[in-house]
Amino acid sequence: MTEAAELPPAPEQARVVFGDRFADAVRYAELLAEAGVQRGLIGPREVPRLWERHLLNCAVLSEAVPEGVTVCDVGSGAGLPGIPLALVREDLNITLLEPLLRRTNFLTEVVELLGLDHVTVVRGRAEEVLGKLPPVHVVTARAVAPLDRLATWGIPLLRPYGEMLALKGDTAEEELKAAATALSRLGAVETSILHVGEGVVDPLSTVVRVEVGESPGGVRFAAKRAKAARTGRARRRR
């Protein structure tokens, strides 16, 4: 039996969540089950639970994202949560940020195949693109790193008064407590834990929200961002 044959039919909730983009969501699930497994982007054991554990779990993050904002999905990997979010929210301008070439190749293929004109794929690490990419309203992430480390990468990419939304599991509350000091240093002004996906996923998806003030990343990252911007302007003048 092939990996594609193990992909279960899309649940009824997927038709509701993805709406007009349902067929594209099915194609994305097929790509994950086929090329995603073959290229080592997702484990073969995940194929039977792609819909509930991955696509729907990520798509419901849209409940926490404001309308019409810019989003950077840090460590996008196989496109989770960025691509499901893009399928349900065409009002967003989304950047999929991923350092590994084989992953960015896959992401580029998916974006082109599904016609996601509001999505851009960028290869690089968060610390490398700081000051090179425009600051965004929202940073998203899923299964990238513990919250304190993730915040060090993601928060400096935000514009003032932006927010980071991290999909987490049962350890969300413990991670948030452990990261409190680091988050404060990075300019966080408010944190909360959200549960989204009522009527769609069970258990609900857990999201850690970190809101920042006027200096995302704190003083050190503000200086680093300004230096990178000056370097970029100097290069453009040459």
Coordinates of C-alpha atoms in Angstrom, one line a residue:
M1 CA 0.0 0.0 0.0
T2 CA 1.4 3.4 -0.9
E3 CA 1.5 6.4 1.5
A4 CA -1.1 8.2 -0.6
A5 CA -3.5 5.3 -0.1
E6 CA -3.2 5.7 3.7
L7 CA -4.5 9.3 3.6
P8 CA -8.1 9.2 5.0
P9 CA -10.9 11.0 3.3
A10 CA -11.3 14.6 4.4
P11 CA -13.7 15.0 7.4
E12 CA -16.8 17.1 6.9
Q13 CA -15.4 19.8 9.1
A14 CA -12.7 20.4 6.5
R15 CA -15.4 21.3 3.9
V16 CA -16.7 23.9 6.3
V17 CA -13.4 25.3 7.4
F18 CA -11.7 25.5 3.9
G19 CA -14.9 26.5 2.0
D20 CA -14.1 27.4 -1.6
R21 CA -10.5 26.3 -1.0
F22 CA -11.5 22.8 0.0
A23 CA -10.2 21.1 -3.1
D24 CA -6.9 22.9 -2.6
A25 CA -6.7 21.7 1.0
V26 CA -7.2 18.1 -0.3
R27 CA -4.4 18.6 -2.8
Y28 CA -2.2 19.9 -0.1
A29 CA -2.9 16.9 2.1
E30 CA -2.1 14.6 -0.8
L31 CA 1.2 16.4 -1.4
L32 CA 2.1 16.1 2.3
A33 CA 1.2 12.4 2.2
E34 CA 3.2 11.8 -0.9
A35 CA 6.1 14.2 -1.6
G36 CA 6.2 15.4 2.1
V37 CA 6.8 11.8 3.3
Q38 CA 9.2 11.0 0.5
R39 CA 11.4 14.1 1.2
G40 CA 11.4 13.5 4.9
L41 CA 9.3 16.6 5.7
I42 CA 6.7 14.6 7.7
G43 CA 6.8 11.1 9.2
P44 CA 4.8 8.4 7.5
R45 CA 3.0 7.7 10.8
E46 CA 1.4 11.2 10.6
V47 CA -0.4 10.4 7.3
P48 CA -3.5 8.8 8.8
R49 CA -4.0 11.8 11.1
L50 CA -3.0 14.6 8.7
W51 CA -6.5 16.2 8.7
E52 CA -7.2 16.3 12.4
R53 CA -3.7 16.7 13.8
H54 CA -2.2 19.0 11.2
L55 CA -4.4 20.7 8.6
L56 CA -7.4 21.5 10.8
N57 CA -5.4 22.0 13.9
C58 CA -3.5 24.7 12.0
A59 CA -6.4 26.2 10.0
V60 CA -8.3 27.1 13.2
L61 CA -5.4 29.4 14.2
S62 CA -7.2 31.9 11.8
E63 CA -9.6 32.6 14.7
A64 CA -6.8 34.4 16.5
V65 CA -5.4 36.4 13.5
P66 CA -6.8 39.9 12.9
E67 CA -8.1 40.8 9.4
G68 CA -5.8 42.1 6.6
V69 CA -2.5 41.8 8.5
T70 CA 1.0 40.7 7.5
V71 CA 2.1 37.3 8.8
C72 CA 5.5 35.6 9.0
D73 CA 5.4 31.8 9.7
V74 CA 8.7 31.1 11.3
G75 CA 10.3 27.7 10.7
S76 CA 7.5 26.9 8.4
G77 CA 8.8 23.4 7.6
A78 CA 6.2 21.6 5.4
G79 CA 4.0 24.7 5.6
L80 CA 2.3 24.2 8.9
P81 CA 0.6 26.4 10.0
G82 CA 1.2 28.9 7.2
I83 CA -0.4 27.1 4.3
P84 CA -3.6 26.0 6.0
L85 CA -3.9 29.6 7.3
A86 CA -3.4 30.9 3.8
L87 CA -6.1 28.6 2.4
V88 CA -8.7 30.0 4.8
R89 CA -7.5 33.6 4.9
E90 CA -6.9 35.2 1.6
D91 CA -7.0 38.6 3.3
L92 CA -3.6 37.9 4.8
N93 CA -0.1 38.6 3.3
I94 CA 1.9 35.6 4.5
T95 CA 5.6 34.9 4.4
L96 CA 6.8 31.3 4.9
L97 CA 10.2 31.5 6.5
E98 CA 12.3 28.3 6.4
P99 CA 16.1 27.8 6.4
L100 CA 16.3 24.4 4.7
L101 CA 16.5 24.2 0.9
R102 CA 14.5 21.0 0.5
R103 CA 11.7 22.5 2.6
T104 CA 11.6 25.8 0.7
N105 CA 11.6 23.9 -2.6
F106 CA 8.5 22.0 -1.4
L107 CA 6.9 25.1 -0.1
T108 CA 7.5 27.0 -3.4
E109 CA 6.0 24.1 -5.3
V110 CA 2.9 24.0 -3.1
V111 CA 2.4 27.8 -3.3
E112 CA 2.6 27.7 -7.1
L113 CA 0.4 24.7 -7.5
L114 CA -2.3 26.0 -5.3
G115 CA -2.1 29.5 -6.7
L116 CA -1.5 31.2 -3.3
D117 CA -0.7 34.6 -4.7
H118 CA -0.7 36.1 -1.2
V119 CA 2.1 33.8 0.1
T120 CA 5.8 34.4 -0.3
V121 CA 8.5 31.7 0.5
V122 CA 11.8 33.0 1.9
R123 CA 14.8 30.8 2.7
G124 CA 16.6 31.9 5.8
R125 CA 16.7 31.9 9.6
A126 CA 14.8 34.5 11.6
E127 CA 18.0 36.1 12.9
E128 CA 19.4 36.3 9.3
V129 CA 16.4 38.2 7.8
L130 CA 16.1 40.7 10.7
G131 CA 16.1 44.1 9.1
K132 CA 15.9 42.6 5.6
L133 CA 12.2 41.7 5.7
P134 CA 9.6 44.3 6.6
P135 CA 8.3 43.9 10.2
V136 CA 5.0 42.1 10.4
H137 CA 1.9 42.3 12.4
V138 CA 1.8 38.6 13.4
V139 CA 4.4 35.9 13.7
T140 CA 3.2 32.3 13.8
A141 CA 4.9 29.1 14.6
R142 CA 4.2 25.4 15.4
A143 CA 6.5 22.8 16.8
V144 CA 9.6 24.9 16.2
A145 CA 11.3 25.3 19.6
P146 CA 10.5 25.9 23.3
L147 CA 8.7 29.2 23.8
D148 CA 11.7 31.2 25.2
R149 CA 13.9 30.3 22.2
L150 CA 11.1 30.7 19.7
A151 CA 10.4 34.2 21.1
T152 CA 14.0 35.2 20.6
W153 CA 13.7 34.4 16.9
G154 CA 10.1 35.5 16.3
I155 CA 9.4 38.6 18.4
P156 CA 12.2 40.8 16.7
L157 CA 10.4 40.2 13.4
L158 CA 7.3 42.0 14.6
R159 CA 6.3 45.6 14.1
P160 CA 5.5 47.7 17.2
Y161 CA 2.3 46.4 19.0
G162 CA 2.4 43.1 17.0
E163 CA 1.9 39.7 18.4
M164 CA 3.3 36.2 18.2
L165 CA 0.9 33.2 18.0
A166 CA 2.5 29.9 18.8
L167 CA 0.6 26.6 18.5
K168 CA 1.5 24.6 21.5
G169 CA 0.3 21.4 23.3
D170 CA -0.3 20.4 26.9
T171 CA 2.9 22.2 28.1
A172 CA 1.7 25.6 27.0
E173 CA 1.1 27.0 30.5
E174 CA 4.4 25.6 31.8
E175 CA 6.3 27.0 28.9
L176 CA 4.7 30.4 29.3
K177 CA 5.7 30.6 33.0
A178 CA 9.2 29.4 32.2
A179 CA 9.6 32.0 29.5
A180 CA 8.2 35.0 31.5
T181 CA 11.6 36.7 32.1
A182 CA 12.8 36.2 28.5
L183 CA 9.6 37.5 27.1
S184 CA 9.7 40.6 29.3
R185 CA 13.3 41.3 28.0
L186 CA 12.1 40.9 24.5
G187 CA 9.5 43.6 24.9
A188 CA 6.4 41.5 25.6
V189 CA 3.6 43.5 27.4
E190 CA 0.9 40.9 27.6
T191 CA 0.6 37.1 27.3
S192 CA -2.3 34.7 27.2
I193 CA -3.4 31.2 26.3
L194 CA -6.2 30.7 23.8
H195 CA -8.1 27.6 22.8
V196 CA -9.5 27.7 19.3
G197 CA -11.3 25.3 16.9
E198 CA -14.6 24.8 18.8
G199 CA -16.7 22.3 16.8
V200 CA -13.8 21.6 14.4
V201 CA -11.0 19.9 16.4
D202 CA -11.0 17.8 19.6
P203 CA -9.1 18.6 21.6
L204 CA -9.1 22.3 20.9
S205 CA -5.9 23.8 19.5
T206 CA -3.9 25.6 22.1
V207 CA -2.3 28.9 21.1
V208 CA 0.1 31.0 23.2
R209 CA -0.3 34.7 22.4
V210 CA 2.5 37.1 23.1
E211 CA 1.8 40.8 22.5
V212 CA 4.6 43.3 22.3
G213 CA 4.9 47.0 22.9
E214 CA 6.7 49.7 20.9
S215 CA 10.1 47.9 20.9
P216 CA 9.7 44.3 19.7
G217 CA 12.8 42.3 20.7
G218 CA 13.9 45.0 23.2
V219 CA 16.7 47.6 22.8
R220 CA 19.3 45.2 21.5
F221 CA 17.2 44.0 18.6
A222 CA 16.1 47.5 17.8
A223 CA 19.7 48.5 17.3
K224 CA 20.4 45.3 15.3
R225 CA 17.4 46.0 13.1
A226 CA 18.4 49.6 12.5
K227 CA 22.0 48.5 11.5
A228 CA 20.6 45.9 9.1
A229 CA 18.3 48.5 7.5
R230 CA 21.2 51.0 7.1
T231 CA 23.4 48.3 5.5
G232 CA 20.5 47.5 3.1
R233 CA 20.1 51.1 2.1
A234 CA 23.9 51.4 1.5
R235 CA 23.9 48.4 -0.8
R236 CA 20.9 49.7 -2.8
R237 CA 22.8 53.0 -3.4
R238 CA 25.8 51.3 -4.9

